[in-house]
mmCIF file of C-alpha atoms and ligand atoms in Angstrom:
data_model
loop_
_atom_site.group_PDB
_atom_site.id
_atom_site.type_symbol
_atom_site.label_atom_id
_atom_site.label_comp_id
_atom_site.label_asym_id
_atom_site.label_seq_id
_atom_site.Cartn_x
_atom_site.Cartn_y
_atom_site.Cartn_z
ATOM 1 C CA MET A 13 -2.474 -26.946 -10.091
ATOM 2 C CA ARG A 14 -0.404 -27.757 -6.991
ATOM 3 C CA THR A 15 0.221 -24.367 -5.418
ATOM 4 C CA LEU A 16 2.042 -23.239 -2.286
ATOM 5 C CA VAL A 17 0.746 -20.056 -0.674
ATOM 6 C CA PHE A 18 3.483 -18.253 1.282
ATOM 7 C CA SER A 19 2.879 -15.651 4.039
ATOM 8 C CA SER A 20 -0.567 -17.107 4.440
ATOM 9 C CA ARG A 21 -2.828 -15.617 7.072
ATOM 10 C CA ASN A 22 -6.356 -16.723 7.967
ATOM 11 C CA TYR A 23 -7.899 -13.890 5.932
ATOM 12 C CA PHE A 24 -6.120 -15.041 2.760
ATOM 13 C CA LYS A 25 -6.725 -18.740 3.433
ATOM 14 C CA LYS A 26 -10.443 -18.119 4.056
ATOM 15 C CA ALA A 27 -10.792 -16.040 0.878
ATOM 16 C CA LEU A 28 -8.830 -18.453 -1.340
ATOM 17 C CA THR A 29 -10.656 -21.561 -0.106
ATOM 18 C CA ALA A 30 -14.091 -19.872 -0.355
ATOM 19 C CA VAL A 31 -13.740 -19.544 -4.129
ATOM 20 C CA ARG A 32 -14.549 -22.768 -5.976
ATOM 21 C CA SER A 33 -11.476 -24.002 -7.901
ATOM 22 C CA SER A 34 -9.751 -27.234 -8.832
ATOM 23 C CA HIS A 35 -6.363 -26.102 -7.549
ATOM 24 C CA ASP A 36 -4.546 -28.049 -4.865
ATOM 25 C CA LEU A 37 -3.702 -25.229 -2.460
ATOM 26 C CA HIS A 38 -1.227 -25.635 0.394
ATOM 27 C CA PHE A 39 -0.671 -22.848 2.922
ATOM 28 C CA VAL A 40 2.383 -21.841 4.953
ATOM 29 C CA GLU A 41 2.697 -18.768 7.166
ATOM 30 C CA THR A 42 6.410 -18.579 6.352
ATOM 31 C CA ARG A 43 7.593 -15.564 4.416
ATOM 32 C CA LEU A 44 9.185 -16.440 1.075
ATOM 33 C CA ASP A 45 12.860 -15.591 0.689
ATOM 34 C CA SER A 46 15.956 -17.448 -0.461
ATOM 35 C CA LEU A 47 16.056 -19.457 2.790
ATOM 36 C CA THR A 48 12.441 -20.633 2.612
ATOM 37 C CA ALA A 49 12.198 -21.040 -1.192
ATOM 38 C CA PRO A 50 13.147 -24.777 -1.030
ATOM 39 C CA LEU A 51 9.731 -25.371 0.614
ATOM 40 C CA ALA A 52 8.230 -24.827 -2.853
ATOM 41 C CA TYR A 53 10.201 -27.711 -4.388
ATOM 42 C CA GLY A 54 7.875 -29.542 -6.781
ATOM 43 C CA TYR A 55 5.174 -26.830 -6.776
ATOM 44 C CA PRO A 56 4.538 -25.453 -10.308
ATOM 45 C CA ALA A 57 2.936 -22.335 -8.771
ATOM 46 C CA VAL A 58 3.484 -20.252 -5.665
ATOM 47 C CA VAL A 59 1.314 -17.456 -4.305
ATOM 48 C CA VAL A 60 3.035 -14.568 -2.507
ATOM 49 C CA PHE A 61 2.287 -11.195 -0.929
ATOM 50 C CA VAL A 62 4.080 -7.869 -0.621
ATOM 51 C CA SER A 63 6.033 -8.980 2.449
ATOM 52 C CA ASP A 64 7.747 -11.771 0.506
ATOM 53 C CA ARG A 65 11.241 -11.190 -0.860
ATOM 54 C CA VAL A 66 11.065 -12.540 -4.381
ATOM 55 C CA ASP A 67 14.538 -11.528 -5.516
ATOM 56 C CA ARG A 68 16.826 -13.225 -8.024
ATOM 57 C CA ALA A 69 18.287 -15.658 -5.453
ATOM 58 C CA THR A 70 14.785 -16.737 -4.382
ATOM 59 C CA LEU A 71 13.576 -17.056 -7.978
ATOM 60 C CA ASP A 72 16.634 -19.108 -8.883
ATOM 61 C CA ILE A 73 15.757 -21.668 -6.179
ATOM 62 C CA LEU A 74 12.087 -21.646 -7.196
ATOM 63 C CA ALA A 75 13.017 -22.247 -10.859
ATOM 64 C CA ARG A 76 15.291 -25.144 -9.948
ATOM 65 C CA GLY A 77 12.432 -26.646 -7.919
ATOM 66 C CA GLY A 78 10.107 -26.560 -10.930
ATOM 67 C CA THR A 79 8.062 -23.412 -10.156
ATOM 68 C CA ARG A 80 6.770 -21.731 -13.320
ATOM 69 C CA LEU A 81 4.301 -19.190 -11.916
ATOM 70 C CA VAL A 82 4.574 -16.659 -9.088
ATOM 71 C CA ALA A 83 1.189 -15.036 -8.432
ATOM 72 C CA THR A 84 1.126 -12.105 -6.030
ATOM 73 C CA LEU A 85 -2.053 -11.277 -4.120
ATOM 74 C CA SER A 86 -1.321 -7.572 -4.626
ATOM 75 C CA THR A 87 -1.558 -4.890 -7.299
ATOM 76 C CA GLY A 88 2.060 -3.761 -6.930
ATOM 77 C CA TYR A 89 4.801 -6.262 -7.815
ATOM 78 C CA ASN A 90 7.859 -4.227 -6.867
ATOM 79 C CA HIS A 91 8.762 -7.005 -4.361
ATOM 80 C CA ILE A 92 9.374 -9.370 -7.299
ATOM 81 C CA ASP A 93 12.412 -9.152 -9.569
ATOM 82 C CA VAL A 94 10.375 -9.467 -12.772
ATOM 83 C CA PRO A 95 13.355 -9.336 -15.228
ATOM 84 C CA ALA A 96 15.067 -12.119 -13.249
ATOM 85 C CA ALA A 97 11.847 -14.151 -13.261
ATOM 86 C CA ARG A 98 11.601 -13.762 -17.034
ATOM 87 C CA GLU A 99 15.213 -14.906 -17.513
ATOM 88 C CA LEU A 100 14.541 -17.956 -15.349
ATOM 89 C CA GLY A 101 11.360 -18.883 -17.227
ATOM 90 C CA ILE A 102 9.012 -17.924 -14.380
ATOM 91 C CA THR A 103 5.826 -16.002 -15.158
ATOM 92 C CA VAL A 104 4.606 -13.365 -12.682
ATOM 93 C CA ALA A 105 0.918 -12.588 -12.192
ATOM 94 C CA SER A 106 -0.631 -9.821 -10.097
ATOM 95 C CA VAL A 107 -4.096 -8.459 -9.297
ATOM 96 C CA PRO A 108 -4.162 -5.167 -11.219
ATOM 97 C CA SER A 109 -7.392 -3.974 -9.654
ATOM 98 C CA TYR A 110 -9.587 -5.463 -6.975
ATOM 99 C CA SER A 111 -11.344 -2.764 -5.035
ATOM 100 C CA PRO A 112 -10.141 0.824 -5.351
ATOM 101 C CA HIS A 113 -12.881 1.604 -2.808
ATOM 102 C CA ALA A 114 -11.071 -0.386 -0.109
ATOM 103 C CA VAL A 115 -7.937 1.776 -0.293
ATOM 104 C CA SER A 116 -9.808 4.989 -1.046
ATOM 105 C CA GLU A 117 -12.157 4.671 1.923
ATOM 106 C CA PHE A 118 -9.228 3.825 4.187
ATOM 107 C CA THR A 119 -7.387 6.902 2.898
ATOM 108 C CA LEU A 120 -10.376 9.060 3.839
ATOM 109 C CA GLY A 121 -10.388 7.387 7.242
ATOM 110 C CA LEU A 122 -6.746 8.378 7.750
ATOM 111 C CA ILE A 123 -7.378 11.969 6.650
ATOM 112 C CA LEU A 124 -10.369 12.344 8.994
ATOM 113 C CA SER A 125 -8.530 10.637 11.851
ATOM 114 C CA LEU A 126 -5.724 13.178 11.575
ATOM 115 C CA ALA A 127 -8.066 16.127 10.995
ATOM 116 C CA ARG A 128 -10.131 15.375 14.121
ATOM 117 C CA HIS A 129 -7.537 13.556 16.304
ATOM 118 C CA ILE A 130 -9.848 10.551 16.552
ATOM 119 C CA PRO A 131 -7.231 7.960 17.665
ATOM 120 C CA ARG A 132 -5.942 10.312 20.422
ATOM 121 C CA ALA A 133 -9.497 11.102 21.522
ATOM 122 C CA CYS A 134 -10.372 7.394 21.833
ATOM 123 C CA GLN A 135 -7.229 6.762 23.863
ATOM 124 C CA ARG A 136 -8.098 9.631 26.254
ATOM 125 C CA VAL A 137 -11.634 8.402 26.785
ATOM 126 C CA ARG A 138 -10.388 4.887 27.587
ATOM 127 C CA ASP A 139 -8.326 6.571 30.309
ATOM 128 C CA ASN A 140 -11.423 8.424 31.575
ATOM 129 C CA ASN A 141 -9.811 11.650 30.347
ATOM 130 C CA PHE A 142 -12.538 13.775 28.759
ATOM 131 C CA GLU A 143 -10.371 16.889 28.368
ATOM 132 C CA LEU A 144 -10.749 18.421 24.881
ATOM 133 C CA GLU A 145 -7.625 20.579 25.095
ATOM 134 C CA GLY A 146 -5.333 19.740 22.153
ATOM 135 C CA LEU A 147 -8.070 18.064 20.125
ATOM 136 C CA GLU A 148 -8.969 21.105 18.008
ATOM 137 C CA GLY A 149 -9.461 19.874 14.465
ATOM 138 C CA PHE A 150 -10.123 21.345 11.051
ATOM 139 C CA GLU A 151 -12.784 20.874 8.396
ATOM 140 C CA LEU A 152 -11.956 19.352 5.031
ATOM 141 C CA LYS A 153 -14.351 21.817 3.403
ATOM 142 C CA GLN A 154 -11.874 24.620 4.126
ATOM 143 C CA LYS A 155 -8.872 22.816 2.660
ATOM 144 C CA THR A 156 -7.131 22.229 -0.642
ATOM 145 C CA ILE A 157 -6.419 18.543 -1.077
ATOM 146 C CA GLY A 158 -3.942 17.340 -3.692
ATOM 147 C CA VAL A 159 -4.264 13.822 -5.089
ATOM 148 C CA VAL A 160 -0.983 12.642 -6.619
ATOM 149 C CA GLY A 161 -1.637 9.742 -9.003
ATOM 150 C CA THR A 162 -5.156 9.361 -10.379
ATOM 151 C CA GLY A 163 -5.225 5.736 -11.464
ATOM 152 C CA ALA A 164 -7.853 3.357 -10.102
ATOM 153 C CA ILE A 165 -7.394 4.364 -6.442
ATOM 154 C CA GLY A 166 -6.564 8.061 -6.864
ATOM 155 C CA GLN A 167 -9.692 8.555 -9.003
ATOM 156 C CA GLN A 168 -11.839 6.999 -6.322
ATOM 157 C CA VAL A 169 -10.184 9.194 -3.689
ATOM 158 C CA VAL A 170 -11.123 12.273 -5.747
ATOM 159 C CA ARG A 171 -14.723 11.041 -6.095
ATOM 160 C CA ASN A 172 -15.019 10.281 -2.381
ATOM 161 C CA LEU A 173 -13.424 13.566 -1.312
ATOM 162 C CA HIS A 174 -15.652 15.558 -3.640
ATOM 163 C CA GLY A 175 -18.568 15.149 -1.238
ATOM 164 C CA PHE A 176 -16.704 17.136 1.431
ATOM 165 C CA GLY A 177 -16.743 20.255 -0.724
ATOM 166 C CA CYS A 178 -13.009 20.838 -0.468
ATOM 167 C CA ARG A 179 -10.906 22.300 -3.282
ATOM 168 C CA LEU A 180 -9.421 19.355 -5.156
ATOM 169 C CA LEU A 181 -6.221 19.346 -7.192
ATOM 170 C CA ALA A 182 -4.794 16.392 -9.068
ATOM 171 C CA TYR A 183 -1.487 15.503 -10.648
ATOM 172 C CA ASP A 184 -0.793 12.561 -12.944
ATOM 173 C CA PRO A 185 1.343 12.359 -16.099
ATOM 174 C CA SER A 186 -1.660 10.535 -17.659
ATOM 175 C CA PRO A 187 -4.686 12.577 -16.526
ATOM 176 C CA GLU A 188 -8.140 10.998 -16.451
ATOM 177 C CA PRO A 189 -10.483 13.269 -18.478
ATOM 178 C CA SER A 190 -13.621 12.238 -16.548
ATOM 179 C CA LEU A 191 -12.140 13.676 -13.321
ATOM 180 C CA GLY A 192 -11.987 17.190 -14.780
ATOM 181 C CA GLN A 193 -15.405 18.063 -13.308
ATOM 182 C CA LEU A 194 -14.302 17.177 -9.777
ATOM 183 C CA ALA A 195 -10.633 18.160 -9.553
ATOM 184 C CA ARG A 196 -8.324 20.552 -11.363
ATOM 185 C CA TYR A 197 -5.263 18.904 -12.929
ATOM 186 C CA VAL A 198 -2.155 20.974 -12.235
ATOM 187 C CA SER A 199 1.606 20.493 -12.529
ATOM 188 C CA GLN A 200 3.555 18.560 -9.896
ATOM 189 C CA SER A 201 5.078 21.763 -8.652
ATOM 190 C CA GLU A 202 1.668 23.492 -8.333
ATOM 191 C CA ILE A 203 0.083 20.600 -6.456
ATOM 192 C CA LEU A 204 2.987 20.596 -3.996
ATOM 193 C CA ARG A 205 2.801 24.376 -3.494
ATOM 194 C CA GLU A 206 -0.995 24.712 -3.245
ATOM 195 C CA SER A 207 -2.147 21.713 -1.200
ATOM 196 C CA ASP A 208 -2.888 21.675 2.535
ATOM 197 C CA ILE A 209 -3.172 17.886 2.366
ATOM 198 C CA LEU A 210 -1.347 15.672 -0.131
ATOM 199 C CA THR A 211 -2.328 12.058 -0.671
ATOM 200 C CA PHE A 212 -0.215 9.754 -2.830
ATOM 201 C CA HIS A 213 -1.574 6.970 -5.071
ATOM 202 C CA VAL A 214 1.323 6.116 -7.356
ATOM 203 C CA PRO A 215 3.129 2.841 -8.026
ATOM 204 C CA LEU A 216 6.660 2.423 -6.730
ATOM 205 C CA LEU A 217 8.922 2.972 -9.748
ATOM 206 C CA PRO A 218 12.456 4.379 -10.052
ATOM 207 C CA ALA A 219 10.791 7.739 -10.886
ATOM 208 C CA THR A 220 8.502 7.707 -7.832
ATOM 209 C CA ARG A 221 11.011 6.400 -5.255
ATOM 210 C CA HIS A 222 11.450 9.196 -2.691
ATOM 211 C CA LEU A 223 8.977 11.420 -4.519
ATOM 212 C CA VAL A 224 8.692 13.104 -1.132
ATOM 213 C CA ASN A 225 12.263 14.202 -0.405
ATOM 214 C CA PRO A 226 14.000 17.303 1.007
ATOM 215 C CA SER A 227 13.574 19.255 -2.225
ATOM 216 C CA THR A 228 9.891 18.406 -2.878
ATOM 217 C CA LEU A 229 9.151 18.986 0.820
ATOM 218 C CA ALA A 230 10.694 22.451 0.531
ATOM 219 C CA GLU A 231 8.089 23.274 -2.158
ATOM 220 C CA MET A 232 5.180 22.297 0.109
ATOM 221 C CA LYS A 233 3.203 24.601 2.402
ATOM 222 C CA LYS A 234 4.273 24.875 6.022
ATOM 223 C CA GLY A 235 2.020 22.572 8.037
ATOM 224 C CA VAL A 236 1.235 20.287 5.075
ATOM 225 C CA ILE A 237 -0.417 16.973 5.905
ATOM 226 C CA LEU A 238 0.923 13.927 4.053
ATOM 227 C CA ILE A 239 -0.876 10.649 3.459
ATOM 228 C CA ASN A 240 0.735 7.553 1.978
ATOM 229 C CA THR A 241 -1.254 4.398 1.269
ATOM 230 C CA SER A 242 0.833 3.506 -1.831
ATOM 231 C CA ARG A 243 4.273 2.126 -1.086
ATOM 232 C CA GLY A 244 6.611 3.136 1.734
ATOM 233 C CA ALA A 245 9.548 4.109 -0.453
ATOM 234 C CA ILE A 246 7.506 6.866 -2.125
ATOM 235 C CA PHE A 247 8.530 8.839 0.978
ATOM 236 C CA ASP A 248 12.120 9.451 2.074
ATOM 237 C CA THR A 249 11.481 8.653 5.737
ATOM 238 C CA HIS A 250 14.546 10.573 6.987
ATOM 239 C CA ALA A 251 13.338 13.707 5.202
ATOM 240 C CA VAL A 252 9.827 13.223 6.579
ATOM 241 C CA ILE A 253 11.144 12.895 10.132
ATOM 242 C CA SER A 254 13.136 16.138 9.720
ATOM 243 C CA GLY A 255 9.986 17.829 8.381
ATOM 244 C CA LEU A 256 7.969 16.626 11.373
ATOM 245 C CA LYS A 257 10.656 17.765 13.815
ATOM 246 C CA ASN A 258 10.849 21.283 12.422
ATOM 247 C CA GLY A 259 7.067 21.574 12.015
ATOM 248 C CA HIS A 260 7.089 21.907 8.231
ATOM 249 C CA ILE A 261 4.935 18.770 8.131
ATOM 250 C CA GLY A 262 1.808 19.266 10.236
ATOM 251 C CA GLY A 263 0.612 15.667 10.150
ATOM 252 C CA LEU A 264 1.452 12.323 8.627
ATOM 253 C CA ALA A 265 -0.615 9.193 8.102
ATOM 254 C CA ILE A 266 1.016 6.165 6.506
ATOM 255 C CA ASP A 267 -0.258 2.673 5.850
ATOM 256 C CA VAL A 268 3.054 1.692 4.263
ATOM 257 C CA TYR A 269 6.645 2.117 5.386
ATOM 258 C CA GLU A 270 9.916 1.998 3.471
ATOM 259 C CA GLU A 271 11.343 -0.813 5.603
ATOM 260 C CA GLU A 272 8.069 -2.618 6.313
ATOM 261 C CA ALA A 273 9.274 -6.002 4.982
ATOM 262 C CA GLY A 274 10.071 -8.186 7.975
ATOM 263 C CA LEU A 275 8.152 -5.847 10.310
ATOM 264 C CA PHE A 276 4.574 -5.623 9.042
ATOM 265 C CA PHE A 277 2.097 -8.530 8.778
ATOM 266 C CA ALA A 278 3.415 -10.231 11.941
ATOM 267 C CA ASP A 279 2.974 -9.904 15.705
ATOM 268 C CA HIS A 280 6.129 -8.312 17.147
ATOM 269 C CA SER A 281 4.476 -7.176 20.373
ATOM 270 C CA SER A 282 6.967 -9.122 22.519
ATOM 271 C CA ASP A 283 10.028 -8.210 20.449
ATOM 272 C CA ILE A 284 12.513 -5.382 20.852
ATOM 273 C CA LEU A 285 11.928 -2.984 17.976
ATOM 274 C CA GLU A 286 15.242 -2.708 16.133
ATOM 275 C CA ASP A 287 14.232 -0.077 13.581
ATOM 276 C CA ASP A 288 15.112 3.278 15.191
ATOM 277 C CA ILE A 289 13.624 5.265 12.312
ATOM 278 C CA PHE A 290 10.271 3.547 12.699
ATOM 279 C CA ALA A 291 10.472 3.972 16.479
ATOM 280 C CA ARG A 292 11.092 7.719 16.011
ATOM 281 C CA LEU A 293 8.037 8.028 13.749
ATOM 282 C CA LEU A 294 5.854 6.541 16.470
ATOM 283 C CA THR A 295 6.912 9.239 18.952
ATOM 284 C CA PHE A 296 5.153 12.081 17.089
ATOM 285 C CA PRO A 297 1.634 12.902 18.319
ATOM 286 C CA ASN A 298 0.646 14.004 14.798
ATOM 287 C CA VAL A 299 1.659 10.745 13.118
ATOM 288 C CA LEU A 300 -0.630 7.794 12.430
ATOM 289 C CA VAL A 301 0.778 4.493 11.255
ATOM 290 C CA THR A 302 -1.176 1.428 10.197
ATOM 291 C CA GLY A 303 0.391 -1.829 9.048
ATOM 292 C CA HIS A 304 -0.512 -2.028 5.340
ATOM 293 C CA GLN A 305 -4.180 -2.796 5.866
ATOM 294 C CA ALA A 306 -5.858 -0.413 3.429
ATOM 295 C CA PHE A 307 -6.706 -3.330 1.096
ATOM 296 C CA LEU A 308 -8.170 -5.504 3.849
ATOM 297 C CA THR A 309 -11.928 -5.644 3.286
ATOM 298 C CA ASP A 310 -14.157 -8.671 2.721
ATOM 299 C CA HIS A 311 -14.990 -7.535 -0.818
ATOM 300 C CA ALA A 312 -11.356 -6.860 -1.768
ATOM 301 C CA LEU A 313 -10.186 -10.209 -0.367
ATOM 302 C CA ASN A 314 -12.827 -12.015 -2.401
ATOM 303 C CA LYS A 315 -11.801 -10.181 -5.592
ATOM 304 C CA ILE A 316 -8.099 -10.846 -4.916
ATOM 305 C CA ALA A 317 -8.818 -14.563 -4.400
ATOM 306 C CA GLU A 318 -11.026 -14.840 -7.514
ATOM 307 C CA THR A 319 -8.493 -13.087 -9.764
ATOM 308 C CA THR A 320 -5.538 -15.067 -8.445
ATOM 309 C CA LEU A 321 -7.273 -18.444 -8.842
ATOM 310 C CA HIS A 322 -8.419 -17.443 -12.315
ATOM 311 C CA SER A 323 -4.803 -16.599 -13.241
ATOM 312 C CA LEU A 324 -3.716 -20.052 -11.980
ATOM 313 C CA THR A 325 -6.396 -21.697 -14.130
ATOM 314 C CA GLU A 326 -5.480 -19.686 -17.233
ATOM 315 C CA PHE A 327 -1.783 -20.306 -16.747
ATOM 316 C CA GLU A 328 -2.300 -24.037 -16.283
ATOM 317 C CA ALA A 329 -4.363 -24.217 -19.491
ATOM 318 C CA GLN A 330 -2.455 -21.803 -21.750
ATOM 319 C CA GLY A 331 0.937 -21.118 -20.144
ATOM 320 C CA ASN A 332 -0.087 -17.465 -19.893
ATOM 321 C CA CYS A 333 -2.770 -15.347 -18.277
ATOM 322 C CA ARG A 334 -4.572 -12.050 -18.722
ATOM 323 C CA PHE A 335 -3.046 -10.607 -15.575
ATOM 324 C CA CYS A 336 0.413 -12.036 -16.119
ATOM 325 C CA VAL A 337 2.918 -9.164 -15.934
ATOM 326 C CA LYS A 338 3.958 -8.350 -19.479
HETATM 327 P P1 NAD B 410 -2.861 2.508 -10.978
HETATM 328 O O1 NAD B 410 -1.784 1.871 -11.787
HETATM 329 O O2 NAD B 410 -4.283 2.327 -11.407
HETATM 330 O O3 NAD B 410 -2.590 4.087 -10.885
HETATM 331 C C1 NAD B 410 -1.333 4.637 -10.644
HETATM 332 C C2 NAD B 410 -1.347 6.032 -11.260
HETATM 333 O O4 NAD B 410 -0.132 6.680 -10.880
HETATM 334 C C3 NAD B 410 -1.388 6.031 -12.803
HETATM 335 O O5 NAD B 410 -2.462 6.825 -13.254
HETATM 336 C C4 NAD B 410 -0.045 6.644 -13.202
HETATM 337 O O6 NAD B 410 -0.126 7.424 -14.400
HETATM 338 C C5 NAD B 410 0.254 7.494 -11.980
HETATM 339 N N1 NAD B 410 1.657 7.881 -11.852
HETATM 340 C C6 NAD B 410 2.765 7.186 -12.189
HETATM 341 N N2 NAD B 410 3.856 7.922 -11.900
HETATM 342 C C7 NAD B 410 3.426 9.084 -11.355
HETATM 343 C C8 NAD B 410 4.068 10.250 -10.846
HETATM 344 N N3 NAD B 410 5.405 10.360 -10.848
HETATM 345 N N4 NAD B 410 3.305 11.249 -10.356
HETATM 346 C C9 NAD B 410 1.969 11.164 -10.367
HETATM 347 N N5 NAD B 410 1.294 10.089 -10.839
HETATM 348 C C10 NAD B 410 2.021 9.069 -11.319
HETATM 349 O O7 NAD B 410 -2.628 1.986 -9.494
HETATM 350 P P2 NAD B 410 -3.706 1.985 -8.306
HETATM 351 O O8 NAD B 410 -4.508 0.735 -8.374
HETATM 352 O O9 NAD B 410 -4.388 3.291 -8.248
HETATM 353 O O10 NAD B 410 -2.747 1.811 -7.049
HETATM 354 C C11 NAD B 410 -1.797 2.806 -6.692
HETATM 355 C C12 NAD B 410 -0.815 2.196 -5.706
HETATM 356 O O11 NAD B 410 -1.483 1.907 -4.472
HETATM 357 C C13 NAD B 410 -0.306 0.794 -6.145
HETATM 358 O O12 NAD B 410 0.787 0.893 -6.998
HETATM 359 C C14 NAD B 410 0.062 0.141 -4.870
HETATM 360 O O13 NAD B 410 1.433 0.371 -4.639
HETATM 361 C C15 NAD B 410 -0.763 0.881 -3.819
HETATM 362 N N6 NAD B 410 -1.728 0.006 -3.130
HETATM 363 C C16 NAD B 410 -1.685 -0.031 -1.782
HETATM 364 C C17 NAD B 410 -2.589 -0.825 -1.080
HETATM 365 C C18 NAD B 410 -2.587 -0.879 0.419
HETATM 366 O O14 NAD B 410 -3.175 -1.804 0.992
HETATM 367 N N7 NAD B 410 -2.011 0.074 1.104
HETATM 368 C C19 NAD B 410 -3.512 -1.596 -1.781
HETATM 369 C C20 NAD B 410 -3.521 -1.520 -3.177
HETATM 370 C C21 NAD B 410 -2.630 -0.707 -3.852
#
């Protein structure tokens, strides 16, 4: 099927072309939005990523150009207006699971980096500064870690953390029975109150938007460490900045940011940063920010490419696919 891949980067192009398929793939680095949607004129399928703005206006242009399938190379599809797509006769496909290990291992990397100040230490050494003052860390073994959301990724986070011997708590409205041996399921309020470190692995839904807000923060321990590799809007960034300023939050590591669209996935090193909130976050010594890279492993990219191309094949043959969003 003739398919236009938006927001294409070498890592996606390499992965998608490495998998054998009969699809006629065309790649553009351009981000999809209502201004760039006309590029897809005459393409029955487009492939997008989380940085693309697939709102009603964009979908309307895609539909008029003959697009019938929008396949996102991600698990989450909150960047696509699915009800609008349905109304316009466009099917949406996603990659429900590719490698929970990719995100889980990255999450552990963020926790350890904060716990032992590894990024700061590397920076010092590059400057020939071997002073250890200020690099005192803590051991995970001594901590209570709360995992919020125990779907594919959260479960793997629990399994990976278990080896550190820390006390593990979990919260999910749909608990996973097999995790009971490794973590204790508690209420949302208990996990917030009891955890030294909280890591979030929930989809972005109306109910999870700003799950971390002034009132949930008030329930958390003083000095709590927060990790977000899910979606930026799970955290109310203003509230988090206040918590960092007054010391209620002792550390923050985020791979996702509420306003990341238009900022992440591109080189802005020569630009003036216009987002003052993001700029403020970067001023804290106890904050780590990465640019939505937790998924980015060779194995995950291969799985993402295989699933997406399989969805294109199924859709072309049957007008539907296993991983089409229902
Ligand atoms: P999943 O659907 O397997 O699991 C999500 C879990 O969250 C489910 O068990 C669900 O019951 C639970 N949940 C829903 N609402 C909740 C709430 N209010 N409180 C607690 N738990 C709640 O999804 P997954 O594959 O584990 O992925 C989780 C999220 O990670 C995705 O939605 C996506 O946004 C994000 N993600 C990020 C990256 C990255 O590169 N940073 C990569 C992949 C996925």
